[in-house]
Amino acid sequence: MARIPLVVGNWKMHTTVAEARALAAAITRSVLPAGVELAVCPPFTALADVARILEGSAVGLGAQDMFWEVAGAFTGEVSPVMLADLGCRYVIVGHSERRQHFGETDESVARKARAAFVHKLTPIVCVGERLEERDARQTERVITRQVEAATAGLSAEQLAHLVLAYEPVWAIGTGRAATGPEANRVIGLIRTVLAAHDSAASKHTRILYGGSVTADNVAEFSQQPEIDGALVGGASLDARKFLAIISGYARRTLA
Ligand code: PGA
């Protein structure tokens, strides 16, 4: 089952509109390698401008979060309809920074993932264990719980189109990435959890690794059979570094 690699840049709370436009333009100006799907997730404030720059390019647009309701009295929230209206194709759901700082729960992640599909957005659902959970050898338990919760209620077709990102919390923004074999093992476990849900669909689900991925360590992950791409934070803010990561995955496709 050949899954097309996906590399996603998560710009987090970085970039003014002008900076976001410049970064998006630098990416689209570059020669993008074939065989890899790409997306960038700018902050909400820059989505509309970046959408215009990406138009007609191979780079997809994603948001970093959303609420599950369509519209209403939810001050400060952004709905899936609004994101689809701007041309978003993806939305990150349940990033550990949202779980940690903004009260995101397994239950809200599941509601958001289901709502994304209703509005033809592909959710990129993040899961990952914290350092103390890892030290207590709880990784498998935590990941299984998060994946089961996030996928509850999804149809087989939705499961096949879902994107998951394994992002160990201790590896995000720390410069301390997981090793390739370590990430491959947990991602294999995630696929086993999905297979219990629907075995055929689980073979299509793309599962990315995220956490301190750089141009220097991308080969470590792109060589692993279970890892279908990368969710990149820091290194995605530099077009050159982001492109080097993309090339790392393109090489795998050609190999
Ligand atoms: P990082 O972030 O690449 O800066 O570690 C990854 C992420 O949070 O998605």
XYZ file of C-alpha atoms and ligand atoms in Angstrom:
264
model
C 0.000 0.000 0.000
C 1.797 3.126 -1.206
C 0.814 6.085 0.897
C 1.913 9.435 -0.533
C 4.148 11.214 1.994
C 2.789 14.437 3.459
C 4.918 17.231 4.901
C 3.097 19.927 6.850
C 4.519 23.178 8.211
C 2.962 24.404 11.455
C 3.836 28.085 11.772
C 2.298 28.282 15.255
C 1.916 31.829 16.648
C 4.511 33.278 14.310
C 4.398 35.681 11.365
C 2.651 38.945 10.719
C 0.646 39.003 7.511
C 3.605 40.472 5.617
C 5.970 37.810 6.973
C 3.516 35.043 6.189
C 3.110 36.297 2.629
C 6.875 36.388 2.156
C 7.321 32.869 3.544
C 4.516 31.430 1.413
C 5.905 33.155 -1.671
C 9.393 31.786 -0.983
C 7.987 28.259 -0.787
C 5.880 28.493 -3.936
C 8.757 30.087 -5.887
C 10.924 27.051 -5.211
C 11.001 23.939 -7.312
C 8.932 21.530 -5.297
C 9.881 17.876 -5.569
C 7.292 15.486 -6.973
C 5.862 12.595 -5.029
C 5.229 14.469 -1.786
C 2.132 16.343 -0.703
C 2.691 19.628 1.086
C 0.745 21.970 3.277
C 1.391 24.992 5.450
C -0.637 26.077 8.468
C -0.226 29.819 9.073
C -1.956 31.621 11.949
C -5.639 32.479 11.361
C -4.792 36.127 10.678
C -2.710 35.218 7.635
C -4.868 32.446 6.132
C -6.665 34.606 3.584
C -3.490 36.226 2.271
C -1.548 32.974 2.158
C -4.497 31.302 0.383
C -4.144 33.783 -2.474
C -0.413 33.151 -2.756
C -0.819 29.362 -2.759
C -3.557 29.419 -5.377
C -2.604 27.224 -8.313
C 0.439 25.828 -6.495
C 0.969 22.329 -5.143
C 1.012 23.595 -1.578
C -2.156 23.023 0.433
C -3.480 25.352 3.101
C -4.298 24.307 6.653
C -5.386 25.950 9.891
C -3.931 25.215 13.320
C -7.214 24.617 15.152
C -10.959 25.198 14.871
C -14.174 24.863 16.853
C -16.706 22.171 15.929
C -19.793 24.372 15.646
C -20.713 25.952 12.333
C -21.616 29.413 13.683
C -22.994 31.037 16.802
C -22.203 32.841 20.025
C -18.680 31.457 20.529
C -16.505 34.543 20.945
C -12.996 34.074 19.689
C -13.617 30.780 17.907
C -13.272 29.922 14.224
C -15.604 27.451 12.527
C -14.960 24.759 9.923
C -17.213 26.635 7.495
C -14.998 29.716 7.800
C -11.870 27.656 7.140
C -13.352 25.868 4.142
C -14.491 29.256 2.819
C -10.884 30.470 2.848
C -9.734 27.452 0.873
C -8.286 25.404 3.719
C -7.848 21.733 2.961
C -6.431 20.686 6.337
C -6.839 21.563 9.982
C -4.547 20.547 12.832
C -6.570 19.193 15.736
C -5.400 18.400 19.251
C -1.871 19.736 19.027
C -0.174 19.114 22.371
C 0.225 22.862 22.892
C -3.572 23.148 22.747
C -3.989 20.170 25.062
C -1.436 21.628 27.476
C -2.276 25.337 27.508
C -5.870 25.612 26.285
C -7.736 22.740 27.870
C -8.107 20.578 24.767
C -9.345 17.102 25.747
C -9.664 13.742 23.982
C -13.377 14.456 23.748
C -13.016 17.913 22.133
C -10.395 16.529 19.738
C -12.862 13.844 18.618
C -15.651 16.382 18.091
C -13.352 18.616 16.069
C -12.113 15.719 13.920
C -15.677 14.677 13.107
C -16.718 18.270 12.343
C -13.731 18.742 10.045
C -14.821 15.804 7.892
C -18.388 17.111 7.690
C -16.990 20.259 6.069
C -14.560 18.461 3.768
C -11.474 19.426 5.734
C -8.842 16.795 6.466
C -8.051 16.760 10.181
C -4.432 16.284 11.181
C -4.936 14.838 14.642
C -1.938 15.069 16.963
C -1.199 12.538 19.666
C 1.828 12.143 21.901
C 2.971 11.300 25.380
C 4.489 13.724 27.894
C 7.966 13.144 29.302
C 6.735 11.887 32.664
C 4.408 9.450 30.900
C 7.288 8.202 28.801
C 9.509 7.801 31.861
C 6.720 5.865 33.585
C 6.516 3.574 30.523
C 3.006 4.791 29.796
C 3.596 5.702 26.141
C 1.566 2.845 24.665
C -1.325 3.344 27.050
C -1.500 7.106 26.452
C -1.216 6.835 22.680
C -3.816 4.070 22.484
C -6.245 6.129 24.561
C -5.711 9.263 22.463
C -6.047 7.456 19.131
C -9.130 5.479 20.163
C -10.809 8.645 21.437
C -9.975 10.702 18.350
C -11.214 8.083 15.894
C -14.385 7.036 17.730
C -17.352 7.553 15.468
C -15.353 7.940 12.240
C -16.469 5.860 9.258
C -14.007 3.581 7.470
C -13.759 6.105 4.654
C -13.004 8.931 7.062
C -10.412 6.788 8.813
C -8.684 6.201 5.485
C -8.541 9.955 4.830
C -7.554 10.941 8.340
C -4.018 12.178 8.991
C -2.490 11.468 12.389
C 0.702 12.984 13.733
C 2.717 11.280 16.437
C 4.337 14.126 18.326
C 5.979 13.125 21.593
C 5.580 16.221 23.755
C 9.187 16.030 24.989
C 10.424 16.303 21.398
C 8.472 19.403 20.357
C 10.549 22.541 20.064
C 13.271 21.019 22.232
C 15.780 20.033 19.579
C 15.547 16.533 21.023
C 13.805 14.466 18.353
C 12.772 10.858 18.848
C 14.974 8.367 17.043
C 13.672 6.978 13.751
C 13.171 3.444 15.115
C 11.456 4.807 18.243
C 8.996 6.907 16.217
C 8.479 4.029 13.782
C 7.581 1.683 16.622
C 4.968 4.020 18.132
C 3.519 4.794 14.710
C 3.278 1.045 14.076
C 1.345 0.786 17.329
C -0.977 3.586 16.189
C -1.680 1.687 12.971
C -2.505 -1.433 14.992
C -5.017 0.579 17.017
C -6.559 1.871 13.780
C -6.638 -1.648 12.325
C -8.809 -2.800 15.209
C -11.247 -0.112 14.079
C -11.059 -0.989 10.359
C -8.211 -3.051 9.025
C -8.521 -2.089 5.338
C -8.878 1.636 6.064
C -5.909 1.664 8.441
C -3.587 0.823 5.557
C -4.459 4.161 3.943
C -4.223 6.424 6.988
C -1.182 8.640 6.853
C 0.683 8.908 10.124
C 3.326 11.618 10.399
C 6.095 12.165 12.911
C 6.558 15.584 14.499
C 8.965 16.960 17.074
C 12.219 18.726 16.201
C 12.335 17.490 12.605
C 15.097 19.302 10.720
C 16.868 19.064 7.396
C 19.668 17.260 9.228
C 17.601 14.499 10.828
C 14.813 14.025 8.269
C 16.520 10.992 6.693
C 16.256 9.233 10.037
C 12.452 9.366 9.753
C 11.884 9.213 6.011
C 13.643 5.818 5.872
C 11.190 4.270 8.307
C 8.412 2.242 6.697
C 5.603 3.293 9.041
C 6.287 7.050 8.980
C 4.357 8.779 6.214
C 5.698 12.301 6.525
C 6.431 15.089 8.946
C 4.681 17.805 10.922
C 7.306 20.500 11.190
C 7.255 23.477 13.543
C 10.417 25.562 13.924
C 12.117 24.459 10.710
C 9.030 25.305 8.636
C 9.550 29.026 9.291
C 12.573 29.003 6.991
C 11.672 28.182 3.377
C 15.093 26.692 2.635
C 15.022 24.367 5.643
C 11.423 23.390 4.978
C 12.264 22.520 1.382
C 15.195 20.398 2.483
C 12.824 18.395 4.686
C 10.409 17.971 1.794
C 13.255 16.733 -0.402
C 14.113 14.191 2.284
C 10.684 12.643 1.825
C 10.773 12.915 -1.959
C 13.909 10.804 -1.981
C 12.025 8.059 -0.201
C 9.317 8.017 -2.861
C 11.924 7.636 -5.565
C 13.907 5.007 -3.669
P 8.946 21.546 16.208
O 7.338 21.521 16.354
O 9.240 21.018 14.840
O 9.318 22.976 16.387
O 9.473 20.644 17.283
C 6.579 20.478 15.849
C 5.126 20.725 16.139
O 4.813 21.236 17.219
O 4.251 20.410 15.298
